[in-house]
């Protein structure tokens, strides 16, 4: 046990003794995430608020039945465009949002008894312009509502004093957070592990310093255990920093979601996420340590982790598209972490799923640690022979 502690202290001295490495790995990720996401949220809010403009539309032969609906503050009516081709050109160039042409006898045909001839309303718009497309959809909605009112057989959610969407702001906020945070957090943990693990083993092999450790009277299994434990602690600190920065920046990033505050979750929720993060970091560090030990150089290690990075990214994205996962998915390391974090954040966490996730991750990390110890005992692998 003392030799394992010695290896851990050595790694800690190497990491914490380098002020720049400590700053870049621990403090900077959380600060950058908070700053970048807060700026993105502020810029997005300002763009949305400043980009809302009233559509400018030109209406020909405005019928009396549609006068009140169209001539509302939602639209700016443009007059003085007599030529149809000129109006179409203005819409195509973005100088006019909509050009609407009603038949001259629109109300008479609609209200008359002869329905063999259906009046056609021509609406010219530019789908490449957001404002024009929005105006088109608004006018089509008004016309459809008017058409339904002429032969109204039944209403759907027609009560004006009744609230039909029963989701409160807290439920919406939980859904948003549970779909975003797991993906970002898994990727942050992976990047934090990569930044410290590859250099610790592949870097020492490349510089030749690993040979000095291997010839000392220290069990190589202890050396592998010390490496994994120390690197896991360092990676955990990086993950915690990123997680804090992410959670603090969410209210700014998603400023349009009401009810989104840090107080949405209790201390036990954060504790459960922390335990899942610990088990996940153990898996990632052990896996990357195996890849690093197999590689001859840091450059080769970076090449070998590309497929692993893709798999981790896929696992992180699954929680966004799988609302309710089967129990079998919780037996897949990393994927189970993403799903478990999502359920904790959405308030639907299952004790069975949580237990399976932590247990599977610990077992996977232990097996990878055993594999790393076997690799440390191989002269061919450790000395690149």
PDB file of N, CA and C in Angstrom, residues 22-38 188 237-249:
ATOM      1  N   UNK A  22      -1.873  22.910 -13.820  1.00  0.00           N
ATOM      2  CA  UNK A  22      -2.993  22.956 -12.874  1.00  0.00           C
ATOM      3  C   UNK A  22      -4.046  23.965 -13.323  1.00  0.00           C
ATOM      4  N   UNK A  23      -3.588  25.132 -13.762  1.00  0.00           N
ATOM      5  CA  UNK A  23      -4.516  26.172 -14.206  1.00  0.00           C
ATOM      6  C   UNK A  23      -5.282  25.737 -15.442  1.00  0.00           C
ATOM      7  N   UNK A  24      -4.591  25.151 -16.416  1.00  0.00           N
ATOM      8  CA  UNK A  24      -5.224  24.768 -17.678  1.00  0.00           C
ATOM      9  C   UNK A  24      -6.186  23.589 -17.505  1.00  0.00           C
ATOM     10  N   UNK A  25      -5.884  22.694 -16.565  1.00  0.00           N
ATOM     11  CA  UNK A  25      -6.675  21.469 -16.424  1.00  0.00           C
ATOM     12  C   UNK A  25      -7.809  21.600 -15.426  1.00  0.00           C
ATOM     13  N   UNK A  26      -7.604  22.328 -14.338  1.00  0.00           N
ATOM     14  CA  UNK A  26      -8.579  22.386 -13.254  1.00  0.00           C
ATOM     15  C   UNK A  26      -9.403  23.663 -13.282  1.00  0.00           C
ATOM     16  N   UNK A  27      -8.758  24.800 -13.230  1.00  0.00           N
ATOM     17  CA  UNK A  27      -9.480  26.063 -13.073  1.00  0.00           C
ATOM     18  C   UNK A  27     -10.053  26.597 -14.385  1.00  0.00           C
ATOM     19  N   UNK A  28      -9.261  26.507 -15.446  1.00  0.00           N
ATOM     20  CA  UNK A  28      -9.671  27.129 -16.711  1.00  0.00           C
ATOM     21  C   UNK A  28     -10.916  26.512 -17.337  1.00  0.00           C
ATOM     22  N   UNK A  29     -11.096  25.162 -17.340  1.00  0.00           N
ATOM     23  CA  UNK A  29     -12.295  24.601 -17.994  1.00  0.00           C
ATOM     24  C   UNK A  29     -13.600  25.140 -17.437  1.00  0.00           C
ATOM     25  N   UNK A  30     -13.733  25.137 -16.103  1.00  0.00           N
ATOM     26  CA  UNK A  30     -14.975  25.635 -15.507  1.00  0.00           C
ATOM     27  C   UNK A  30     -15.205  27.103 -15.794  1.00  0.00           C
ATOM     28  N   UNK A  31     -14.141  27.897 -15.708  1.00  0.00           N
ATOM     29  CA  UNK A  31     -14.279  29.328 -15.969  1.00  0.00           C
ATOM     30  C   UNK A  31     -14.653  29.593 -17.417  1.00  0.00           C
ATOM     31  N   UNK A  32     -14.001  28.883 -18.340  1.00  0.00           N
ATOM     32  CA  UNK A  32     -14.286  29.097 -19.761  1.00  0.00           C
ATOM     33  C   UNK A  32     -15.703  28.666 -20.114  1.00  0.00           C
ATOM     34  N   UNK A  33     -16.144  27.537 -19.556  1.00  0.00           N
ATOM     35  CA  UNK A  33     -17.501  27.073 -19.836  1.00  0.00           C
ATOM     36  C   UNK A  33     -18.522  28.090 -19.347  1.00  0.00           C
ATOM     37  N   UNK A  34     -18.320  28.581 -18.128  1.00  0.00           N
ATOM     38  CA  UNK A  34     -19.252  29.574 -17.588  1.00  0.00           C
ATOM     39  C   UNK A  34     -19.243  30.847 -18.436  1.00  0.00           C
ATOM     40  N   UNK A  35     -18.042  31.323 -18.791  1.00  0.00           N
ATOM     41  CA  UNK A  35     -17.947  32.569 -19.547  1.00  0.00           C
ATOM     42  C   UNK A  35     -18.534  32.421 -20.952  1.00  0.00           C
ATOM     43  N   UNK A  36     -18.160  31.337 -21.647  1.00  0.00           N
ATOM     44  CA  UNK A  36     -18.606  31.151 -23.034  1.00  0.00           C
ATOM     45  C   UNK A  36     -20.114  30.945 -23.102  1.00  0.00           C
ATOM     46  N   UNK A  37     -20.647  30.063 -22.252  1.00  0.00           N
ATOM     47  CA  UNK A  37     -22.076  29.781 -22.288  1.00  0.00           C
ATOM     48  C   UNK A  37     -22.898  31.000 -21.859  1.00  0.00           C
ATOM     49  N   UNK A  38     -22.385  31.769 -20.907  1.00  0.00           N
ATOM     50  CA  UNK A  38     -23.097  32.982 -20.490  1.00  0.00           C
ATOM     51  C   UNK A  38     -23.131  34.002 -21.619  1.00  0.00           C
ATOM     52  N   UNK A 188     -17.014  16.562 -21.314  1.00  0.00           N
ATOM     53  CA  UNK A 188     -16.053  17.301 -20.500  1.00  0.00           C
ATOM     54  C   UNK A 188     -15.197  16.348 -19.673  1.00  0.00           C
ATOM     55  N   UNK A 237     -11.164  16.302 -10.477  1.00  0.00           N
ATOM     56  CA  UNK A 237     -11.126  17.734 -10.190  1.00  0.00           C
ATOM     57  C   UNK A 237     -11.460  18.544 -11.439  1.00  0.00           C
ATOM     58  N   UNK A 238     -10.956  18.102 -12.585  1.00  0.00           N
ATOM     59  CA  UNK A 238     -11.274  18.775 -13.840  1.00  0.00           C
ATOM     60  C   UNK A 238     -12.751  18.645 -14.158  1.00  0.00           C
ATOM     61  N   UNK A 239     -13.324  17.447 -13.932  1.00  0.00           N
ATOM     62  CA  UNK A 239     -14.747  17.248 -14.196  1.00  0.00           C
ATOM     63  C   UNK A 239     -15.626  18.072 -13.276  1.00  0.00           C
ATOM     64  N   UNK A 240     -15.237  18.169 -11.995  1.00  0.00           N
ATOM     65  CA  UNK A 240     -16.018  18.968 -11.043  1.00  0.00           C
ATOM     66  C   UNK A 240     -15.995  20.433 -11.443  1.00  0.00           C
ATOM     67  N   UNK A 241     -14.821  20.923 -11.840  1.00  0.00           N
ATOM     68  CA  UNK A 241     -14.718  22.310 -12.277  1.00  0.00           C
ATOM     69  C   UNK A 241     -15.619  22.580 -13.477  1.00  0.00           C
ATOM     70  N   UNK A 242     -15.608  21.664 -14.432  1.00  0.00           N
ATOM     71  CA  UNK A 242     -16.447  21.826 -15.620  1.00  0.00           C
ATOM     72  C   UNK A 242     -17.923  21.755 -15.263  1.00  0.00           C
ATOM     73  N   UNK A 243     -18.275  20.838 -14.355  1.00  0.00           N
ATOM     74  CA  UNK A 243     -19.675  20.673 -13.966  1.00  0.00           C
ATOM     75  C   UNK A 243     -20.201  21.925 -13.258  1.00  0.00           C
ATOM     76  N   UNK A 244     -19.393  22.492 -12.361  1.00  0.00           N
ATOM     77  CA  UNK A 244     -19.808  23.703 -11.661  1.00  0.00           C
ATOM     78  C   UNK A 244     -20.005  24.849 -12.644  1.00  0.00           C
ATOM     79  N   UNK A 245     -19.045  25.000 -13.570  1.00  0.00           N
ATOM     80  CA  UNK A 245     -19.181  26.051 -14.571  1.00  0.00           C
ATOM     81  C   UNK A 245     -20.402  25.861 -15.445  1.00  0.00           C
ATOM     82  N   UNK A 246     -20.699  24.618 -15.799  1.00  0.00           N
ATOM     83  CA  UNK A 246     -21.858  24.322 -16.646  1.00  0.00           C
ATOM     84  C   UNK A 246     -23.159  24.641 -15.926  1.00  0.00           C
ATOM     85  N   UNK A 247     -23.302  24.184 -14.679  1.00  0.00           N
ATOM     86  CA  UNK A 247     -24.533  24.404 -13.938  1.00  0.00           C
ATOM     87  C   UNK A 247     -24.758  25.889 -13.647  1.00  0.00           C
ATOM     88  N   UNK A 248     -23.683  26.626 -13.365  1.00  0.00           N
ATOM     89  CA  UNK A 248     -23.828  28.055 -13.097  1.00  0.00           C
ATOM     90  C   UNK A 248     -24.191  28.835 -14.357  1.00  0.00           C
ATOM     91  N   UNK A 249     -23.775  28.331 -15.515  1.00  0.00           N
ATOM     92  CA  UNK A 249     -24.028  29.065 -16.762  1.00  0.00           C
ATOM     93  C   UNK A 249     -25.368  28.708 -17.397  1.00  0.00           C
TER      94      UNK A 249
END
